XYZ file of C-alpha atoms in Angstrom:
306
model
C 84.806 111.521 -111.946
C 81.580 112.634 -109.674
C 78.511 110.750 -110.283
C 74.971 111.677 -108.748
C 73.123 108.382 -108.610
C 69.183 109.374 -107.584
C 67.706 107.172 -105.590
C 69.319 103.671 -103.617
C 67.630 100.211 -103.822
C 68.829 97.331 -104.890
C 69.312 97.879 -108.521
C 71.259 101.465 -107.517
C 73.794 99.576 -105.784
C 74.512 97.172 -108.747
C 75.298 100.082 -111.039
C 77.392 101.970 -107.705
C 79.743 98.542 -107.715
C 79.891 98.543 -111.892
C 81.291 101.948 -111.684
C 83.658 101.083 -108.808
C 85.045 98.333 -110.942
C 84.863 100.307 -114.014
C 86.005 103.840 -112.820
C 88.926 104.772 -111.148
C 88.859 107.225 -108.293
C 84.909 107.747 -108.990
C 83.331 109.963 -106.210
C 79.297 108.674 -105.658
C 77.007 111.127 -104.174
C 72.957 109.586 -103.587
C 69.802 111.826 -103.560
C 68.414 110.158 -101.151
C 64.650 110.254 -99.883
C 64.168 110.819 -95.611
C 67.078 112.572 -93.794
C 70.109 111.425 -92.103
C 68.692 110.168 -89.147
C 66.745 107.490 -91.073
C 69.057 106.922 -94.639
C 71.086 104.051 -94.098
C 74.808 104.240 -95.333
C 76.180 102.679 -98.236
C 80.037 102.604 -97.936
C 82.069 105.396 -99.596
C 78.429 106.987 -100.944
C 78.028 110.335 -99.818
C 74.250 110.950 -99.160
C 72.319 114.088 -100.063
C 68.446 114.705 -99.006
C 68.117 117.770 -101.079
C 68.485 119.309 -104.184
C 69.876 122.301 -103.132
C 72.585 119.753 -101.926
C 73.487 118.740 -105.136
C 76.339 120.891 -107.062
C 75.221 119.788 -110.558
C 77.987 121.655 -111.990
C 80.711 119.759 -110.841
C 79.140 116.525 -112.026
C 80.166 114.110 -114.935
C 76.781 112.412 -114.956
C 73.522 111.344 -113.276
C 72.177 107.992 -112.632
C 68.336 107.855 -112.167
C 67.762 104.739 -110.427
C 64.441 105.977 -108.542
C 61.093 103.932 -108.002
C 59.708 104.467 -111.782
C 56.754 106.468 -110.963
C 59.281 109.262 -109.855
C 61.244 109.287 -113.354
C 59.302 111.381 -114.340
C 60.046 114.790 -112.265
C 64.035 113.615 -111.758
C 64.166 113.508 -115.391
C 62.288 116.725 -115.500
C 64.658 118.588 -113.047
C 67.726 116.920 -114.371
C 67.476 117.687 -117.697
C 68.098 121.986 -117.066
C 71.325 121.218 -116.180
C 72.787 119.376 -119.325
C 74.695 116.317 -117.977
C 74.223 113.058 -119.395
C 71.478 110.779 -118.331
C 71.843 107.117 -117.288
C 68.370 106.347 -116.427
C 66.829 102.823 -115.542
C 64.806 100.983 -117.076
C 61.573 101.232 -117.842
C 61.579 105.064 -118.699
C 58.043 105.911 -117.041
C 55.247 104.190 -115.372
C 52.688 105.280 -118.034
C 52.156 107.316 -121.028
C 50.992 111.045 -120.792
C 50.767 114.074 -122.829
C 53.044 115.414 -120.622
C 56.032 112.446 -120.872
C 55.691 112.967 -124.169
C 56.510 116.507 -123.877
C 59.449 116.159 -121.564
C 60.985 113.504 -124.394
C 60.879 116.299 -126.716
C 62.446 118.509 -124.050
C 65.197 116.047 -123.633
C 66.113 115.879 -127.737
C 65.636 119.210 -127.701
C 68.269 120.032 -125.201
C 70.453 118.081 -126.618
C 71.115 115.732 -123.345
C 73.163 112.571 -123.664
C 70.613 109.876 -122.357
C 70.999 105.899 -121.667
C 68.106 103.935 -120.679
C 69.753 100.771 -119.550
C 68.515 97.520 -120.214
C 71.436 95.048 -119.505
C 70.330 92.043 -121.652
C 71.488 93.785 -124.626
C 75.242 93.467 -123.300
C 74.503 89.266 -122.926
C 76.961 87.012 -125.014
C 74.047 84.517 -125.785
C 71.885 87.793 -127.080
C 74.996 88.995 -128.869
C 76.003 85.973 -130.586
C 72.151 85.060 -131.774
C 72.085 88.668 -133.330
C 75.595 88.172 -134.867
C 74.035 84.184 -136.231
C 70.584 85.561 -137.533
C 71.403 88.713 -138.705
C 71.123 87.235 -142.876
C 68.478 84.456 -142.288
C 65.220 84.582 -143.782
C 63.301 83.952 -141.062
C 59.950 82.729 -140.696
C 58.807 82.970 -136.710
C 60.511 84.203 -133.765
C 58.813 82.989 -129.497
C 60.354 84.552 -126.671
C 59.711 83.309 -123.310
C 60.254 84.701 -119.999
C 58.328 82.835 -117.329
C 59.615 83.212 -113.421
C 57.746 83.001 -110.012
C 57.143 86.252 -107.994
C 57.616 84.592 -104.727
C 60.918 83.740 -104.953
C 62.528 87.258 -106.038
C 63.207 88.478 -102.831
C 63.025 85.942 -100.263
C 61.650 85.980 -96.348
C 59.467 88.946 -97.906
C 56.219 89.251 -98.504
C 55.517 89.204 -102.124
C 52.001 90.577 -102.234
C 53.449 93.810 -100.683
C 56.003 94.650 -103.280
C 56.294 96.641 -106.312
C 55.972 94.181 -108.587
C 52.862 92.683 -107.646
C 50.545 95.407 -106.853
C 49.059 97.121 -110.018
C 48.548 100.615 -107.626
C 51.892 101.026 -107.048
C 52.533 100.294 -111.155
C 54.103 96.615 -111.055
C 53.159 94.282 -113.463
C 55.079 91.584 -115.471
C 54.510 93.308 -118.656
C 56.849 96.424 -117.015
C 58.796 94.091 -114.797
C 60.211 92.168 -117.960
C 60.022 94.936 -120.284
C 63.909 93.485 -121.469
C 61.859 91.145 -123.203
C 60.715 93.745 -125.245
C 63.559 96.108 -125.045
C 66.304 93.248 -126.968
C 63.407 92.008 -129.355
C 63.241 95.655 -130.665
C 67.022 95.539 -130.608
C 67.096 92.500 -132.488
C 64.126 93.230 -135.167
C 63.698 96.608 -134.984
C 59.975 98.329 -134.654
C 57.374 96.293 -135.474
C 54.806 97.071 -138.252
C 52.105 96.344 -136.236
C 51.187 95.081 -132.415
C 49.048 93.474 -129.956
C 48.667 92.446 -126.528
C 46.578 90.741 -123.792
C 47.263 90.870 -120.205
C 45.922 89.427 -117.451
C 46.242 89.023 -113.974
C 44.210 85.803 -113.094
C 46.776 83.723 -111.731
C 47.015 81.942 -108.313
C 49.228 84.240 -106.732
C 46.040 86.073 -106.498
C 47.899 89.984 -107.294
C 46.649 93.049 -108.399
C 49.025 93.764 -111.181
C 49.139 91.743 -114.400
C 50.588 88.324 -113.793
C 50.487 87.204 -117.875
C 51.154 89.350 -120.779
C 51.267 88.033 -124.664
C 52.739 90.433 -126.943
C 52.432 89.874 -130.999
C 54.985 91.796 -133.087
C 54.063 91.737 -136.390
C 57.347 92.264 -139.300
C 57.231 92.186 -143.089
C 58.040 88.423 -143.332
C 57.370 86.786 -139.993
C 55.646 87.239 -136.632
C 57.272 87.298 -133.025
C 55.319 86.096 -129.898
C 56.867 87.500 -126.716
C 55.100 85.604 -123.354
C 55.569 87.041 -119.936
C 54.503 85.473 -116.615
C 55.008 85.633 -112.652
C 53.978 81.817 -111.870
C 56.179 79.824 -113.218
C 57.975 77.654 -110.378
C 61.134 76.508 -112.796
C 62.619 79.584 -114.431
C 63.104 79.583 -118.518
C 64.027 82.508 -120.563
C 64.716 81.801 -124.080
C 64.090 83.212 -127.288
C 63.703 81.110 -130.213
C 63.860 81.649 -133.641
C 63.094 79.790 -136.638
C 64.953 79.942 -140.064
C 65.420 78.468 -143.202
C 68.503 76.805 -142.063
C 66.998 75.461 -138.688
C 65.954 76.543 -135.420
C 68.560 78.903 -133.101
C 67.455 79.179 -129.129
C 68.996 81.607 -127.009
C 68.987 80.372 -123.641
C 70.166 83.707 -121.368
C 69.447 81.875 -118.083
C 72.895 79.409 -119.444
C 74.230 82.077 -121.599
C 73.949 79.633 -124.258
C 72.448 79.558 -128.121
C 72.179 76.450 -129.901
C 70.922 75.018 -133.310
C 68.676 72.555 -134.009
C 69.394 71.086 -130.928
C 72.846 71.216 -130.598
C 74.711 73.910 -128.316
C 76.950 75.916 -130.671
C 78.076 78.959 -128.456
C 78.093 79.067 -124.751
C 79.569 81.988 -122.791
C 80.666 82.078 -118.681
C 79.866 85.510 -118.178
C 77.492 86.148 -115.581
C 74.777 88.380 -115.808
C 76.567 90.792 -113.327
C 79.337 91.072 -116.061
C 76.397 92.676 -118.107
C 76.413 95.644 -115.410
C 80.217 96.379 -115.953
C 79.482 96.041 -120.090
C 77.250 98.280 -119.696
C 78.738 100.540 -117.843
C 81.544 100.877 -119.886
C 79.622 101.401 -123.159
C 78.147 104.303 -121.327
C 81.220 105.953 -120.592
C 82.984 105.087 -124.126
C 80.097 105.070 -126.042
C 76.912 107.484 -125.130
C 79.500 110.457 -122.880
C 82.921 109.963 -124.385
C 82.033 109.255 -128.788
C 78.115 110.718 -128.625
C 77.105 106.875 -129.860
C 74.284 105.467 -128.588
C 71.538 102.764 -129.059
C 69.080 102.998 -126.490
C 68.286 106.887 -125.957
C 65.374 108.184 -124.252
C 63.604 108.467 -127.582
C 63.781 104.657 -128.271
C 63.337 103.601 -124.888
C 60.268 105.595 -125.131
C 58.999 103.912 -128.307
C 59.300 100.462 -126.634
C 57.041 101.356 -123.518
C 54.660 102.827 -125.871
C 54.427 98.806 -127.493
C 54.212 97.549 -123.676
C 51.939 99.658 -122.681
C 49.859 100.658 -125.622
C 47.324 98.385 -127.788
């Protein structure tokens, strides 16, 4: 199997090892930015630093795991050549008459497309789905709170991505899972607010705090978001008739009322492979899929759109 995988940070290399353990005999090439001088080497990644490099042809699919702002035109490109699209989460970095256009391109060509958002593949997230999925329920709080400075450490937070609202970082992007396994969950809301805000002490440019509210025919869901918060929790809570069920994904753990009644020992890693291998059963191989380019697109319009 050849795989083009556009673009190399840090999240590239997670899916590169998830197909490695998932693929036998797989053969990564990299569309890589600079020249060869410069591009570091990954082991048994072949790097390419042109298009005209790329034999599109021969490929079984294309990863685009670029800086978001450049989705966009590698979507754009990759979508004349019909091979299926694993693309990384979020879709774009804003909403345009003209992404809107190349979504319609996309459905209209017919391409097999992926947007990955791991948390989906998370036992906790799983098993709450599985619990709720015939309660009447009455409220639902998710809560992701995390702090910036400790994401990548010995580097300078203030200069990354993710803090500077120029370069399109933000928490409410950052942590769009949030939204991504809500709408997985609950499907599209009926209605939809938010307030962001970037008035925290970290002192950034991009939105430190967002508050999403998700209205649904019979109950509300609050979804809070924030960059500050010096002990990690990410849980999503929701309240039934019969009692109240937390999902804990930092534990992998759901309880009720209290009381832990499913706890898993996979590791979020695992949720790469998952992943991974839904994409090759599921979206290439059987032409199933639950997170296309069209949905994916519908959940950045409720992050990004009042």
């Amino acid at each position: 199997m050849k795989v083009l995988i556009i673009g190399l940070g840090s999240i590239a290399k997670k899916h590169i090892e998830a197909m490695r353990r998932q693929i036998a005999n797989v053969e990564i090439f990299a569309l890589r930015t600079g020249n060869s001088a410069t591009a570091a080497v990954y082991p048994s990644v072949i790097n390419l630093f042109s298009l005209n490099e790329v034999e599109f042809e021969t490929l079984d699919f294309i990863i685009i795991s670029n800086p978001t702002s450049k989705h966009f035109e590698a979507i754009n490109i990759c979508n004349q050549f019909g091979k299926p699209l694993f693309i990384e989460k979020p879709l774009f970095s804003e909403i345009t008459n003209k992404t809107e256009q190349l979504v319609k391109d996309v459905i209209l060509a017919e391409t097999k497309t992926y947007v990955a958002c791991n948390l989906r593949f998370l036992d906790a997230l799983k098993k709450l789905k599985e619990l709720v999925h015939h309660s009447r329920i009455n409220e639902v709080n998710v809560y992701c709170g995390s702090y910036l400075p400790d994401w990548r450490p010995n580097v300078d937070f203030r200069k990354i991505y993710s803090a500077n609202r120029e370069m399109g970082g933000g928490v409410h992007i950052d942590l769009i899972h949030e939204l991504d396994y809500v709408y997985w969950l609950f499907g599209k809301p009926s209605g939809h607010r938010s307030f962001l805000k970037s008035s925290s002490s970290l002192e950034i440019s991009a939105i430190d705090y967002a508050n999403f509210i998700w209205e649904y025919p019979m109950f509300t869901a609050s979804i809070v978001l924030n960059y500050y918060r010096k002990d990690p929790k990410r849980t999503i809570e929701v309240v039934t008739t019969e009692g109240t069920y937390i999902a804990d994904l930092l534990n992998n753990a759901v309880s009720l009322n209290g009381a832990v009644i499913f706890r898993s020992n996979q590791t979020i890693l695992n949720t790469y492979d998952d992943q991974m291998n839904y994409f090759i059963d599921h979206v290439i191989g059987a032409n199933e899929n639950f997170n296309t380019i069209e949905e994916a697109n519908t959940i950045l319009k409720l992050c990004i759109q009042d």
